[in-house]
Amino acid sequence: MTTFGFLVKSMFRRKLLVTLSMLSLITAFILFILLRSVAVLFSGVLEDVSDVRMQTASKYAIIFLLPHRYGEEIASVEGVVDVTHASWFGGALKEGDDSAMTFAVDPSTYFDVYDNYHISTEHLNAFLELRTAAVAPENIMERYDLEVGQKVPVVSTIFPTANGEPWIFDLVGTYRSDSETDFLPFLFHYEYLKEATGVSDVGWYTFTIADSEKASEIAQIVDSKFENSSDETKTMTESQAFRDMMQQFGDISLMMNGIIGAVFFTMLLLTANTMIHSYRQRIPDFAVLKTLGFSDGKVARFMMFESLLFCLTSATVGIGFAVLVLALVGPFLPAGLVLVVTPNTLLWGGCIAVALALVIGFIPAYSANRLVIVNALHAR
Amino acid sequence: MALINLENVCKSYKKGRDRVDVLNNISFRVAVGDFVALMGPSGSGKTTLLNLIGGLDRPSAGTVVVNEQDLSDLSSGRLARWRSESIGFVFQFYNLLPVLTARQNIELPLLLTKLGGRQRRKNAQLALDIVGLSDREQHTPARLSGGQQQRVAIARAIVADPKILVCDEPTGDLDRSTAIEILRLLQILNTEHDKTIIMVTHDPKAAEYAKRTMLLDKGKLVSRSSQPEVEAEVEA
């Protein structure tokens, strides 16, 4: 028997109580990982949004289209570098599954404005050359089992075809982003949409500016150009636009962290109760250990080690299980919803486990240290 | 040569505002190889005296020197180490750890030594052989009878080869025949393995197995005599 083996056996003296408490803590760590990965997803999107990229959309709602000529007027504003546009297509790559975003874009300018998206020259040229061409991000390729070179049928509820058949696109390439957590859309030629439907307006404009410090000034100039027109605009940095969109759901990160905090506070009380209960039941055992020659400090360390073992084991199992669940469930999540467990999340998980162990182990360890052998043996 | 030497030992506790004197000016010596029975009525201070000799408690006054070591000189940590090296404890209620098997319980004190795992198991096995429980090494205390549990407790007490065994009512929870087995085992440890034994007991018949008996009453040593004389005093 080793000291470690002895401590493990001691910890499981009340198997049911400890196992149930451990399961609770494991569940808390599973929740922690899942919620943090959601929070990371949203914060990741915001972090990746450039402050030198701005968006002009309808002042009233993004569903209202803007005239095509606005692009040239925006480009004429001093400080604006590149301008592109995109239109929401609302396409479904699989029947009943419209979770992948589909945009009609201007391929000649889109990747200049979104310089954090990477596409090979070969694929970009193929995209530019063919009117029915489309490119898809890697996660959509994987999710819908697509291959470059194939024809992709897409059904749109916003722009249905005259005969009710799906739109057919030639998938000529793929692209990716610097960030794993970006929601990347399936892209095709705006010109194809324009010719097929006769639509001449666009969804929104995105443009880059030379100096992020001048974002407010430029936004004001752009919006003032279209003031008192039938298509008034609202211009803001892309990060602000994302924040506005996220605020419709509330502060995701705050909500997630709030839930995580509540879960761990409950766990703190529960596991502290278990540890104190476990300690009280084993007071005679600690008295025996001290009688046999285990010092006060050693017995206290046993208690603290047990607490660490309890929390770290639960954390390891919980985090491991959550990572496994994410890996298994990931392919079935909507395209773009990439839940990743970052090293930072793992580090936080470890830190929470250690902090929890220190807090819940402190009272039993302190009590074990102060335990008077004679009194404890007498109490038996 | 005195292995245990108590000089004017007093012990008192505070109970609320009152002070309770448990031991008053106790002085005695125990030689190497002795087997002493400490007798006396309940509350006479037997267990307190035993705790002082075993280094589980400290006297309020006086000196306790065991194996040439003045226990009052030792810090709490050093006293713990000293206990692990010098004293084996046997209690009335065995005090085995319920999650461990018999052999693991016996190995427990050896975790404080530098012995490797194989040597620890070997020593534990030897201790089990001495107490006659080789076939029960994998049994947890719940699967052992009271007598067997006390044998395991004795094996645990001797596994680190201490010079002194301190036994507090070792037969108090056992039936007569089992008690006799345990007392004979203690006798063997005393005579054949040179263990000096101090045993607290209520039972005059148990005390018969000791080489000499000391009688405590109201915290004072009232008699230190050979067996028949003490019996007479207890009966009186």
mmCIF file of N, CA, C and O in Angstrom, chain B residues 101 136 138-145 148-149:
data_model
loop_
_atom_site.group_PDB
_atom_site.id
_atom_site.type_symbol
_atom_site.label_atom_id
_atom_site.label_comp_id
_atom_site.label_asym_id
_atom_site.label_seq_id
_atom_site.Cartn_x
_atom_site.Cartn_y
_atom_site.Cartn_z
ATOM 1 N N THR B 101 -7.593 -3.171 4.471
ATOM 2 C CA THR B 101 -7.574 -4.587 4.850
ATOM 3 C C THR B 101 -6.690 -4.738 6.088
ATOM 4 O O THR B 101 -6.003 -3.782 6.495
ATOM 5 N N ARG B 136 -5.875 -13.995 7.171
ATOM 6 C CA ARG B 136 -6.917 -12.959 7.148
ATOM 7 C C ARG B 136 -6.391 -11.618 6.598
ATOM 8 O O ARG B 136 -7.029 -10.589 6.774
ATOM 9 N N GLN B 138 -6.298 -10.155 3.824
ATOM 10 C CA GLN B 138 -7.095 -9.357 2.878
ATOM 11 C C GLN B 138 -8.476 -8.991 3.419
ATOM 12 O O GLN B 138 -9.281 -8.397 2.708
ATOM 13 N N HIS B 139 -8.714 -9.339 4.675
ATOM 14 C CA HIS B 139 -10.033 -9.042 5.245
ATOM 15 C C HIS B 139 -10.070 -7.630 5.801
ATOM 16 O O HIS B 139 -9.129 -7.179 6.449
ATOM 17 N N THR B 140 -11.196 -6.942 5.553
ATOM 18 C CA THR B 140 -11.373 -5.624 6.182
ATOM 19 C C THR B 140 -11.858 -5.850 7.618
ATOM 20 O O THR B 140 -12.373 -6.931 7.937
ATOM 21 N N PRO B 141 -11.728 -4.846 8.486
ATOM 22 C CA PRO B 141 -12.147 -5.024 9.878
ATOM 23 C C PRO B 141 -13.590 -5.521 10.028
ATOM 24 O O PRO B 141 -13.892 -6.303 10.924
ATOM 25 N N ALA B 142 -14.468 -5.087 9.119
ATOM 26 C CA ALA B 142 -15.875 -5.493 9.221
ATOM 27 C C ALA B 142 -16.039 -7.009 9.087
ATOM 28 O O ALA B 142 -17.034 -7.573 9.554
ATOM 29 N N ARG B 143 -15.053 -7.653 8.454
ATOM 30 C CA ARG B 143 -15.154 -9.104 8.242
ATOM 31 C C ARG B 143 -14.339 -9.886 9.270
ATOM 32 O O ARG B 143 -14.129 -11.089 9.121
ATOM 33 N N LEU B 144 -13.879 -9.192 10.298
ATOM 34 C CA LEU B 144 -13.103 -9.859 11.354
ATOM 35 C C LEU B 144 -13.872 -9.803 12.675
ATOM 36 O O LEU B 144 -14.613 -8.846 12.923
ATOM 37 N N SER B 145 -13.666 -10.833 13.502
ATOM 38 C CA SER B 145 -14.298 -10.821 14.828
ATOM 39 C C SER B 145 -13.549 -9.822 15.717
ATOM 40 O O SER B 145 -12.470 -9.327 15.341
ATOM 41 N N GLN B 148 -10.095 -10.998 16.484
ATOM 42 C CA GLN B 148 -9.198 -10.885 15.312
ATOM 43 C C GLN B 148 -8.808 -9.431 15.069
ATOM 44 O O GLN B 148 -7.661 -9.132 14.735
ATOM 45 N N GLN B 149 -9.784 -8.543 15.259
ATOM 46 C CA GLN B 149 -9.476 -7.114 15.069
ATOM 47 C C GLN B 149 -8.417 -6.667 16.081
ATOM 48 O O GLN B 149 -7.507 -5.898 15.754
#
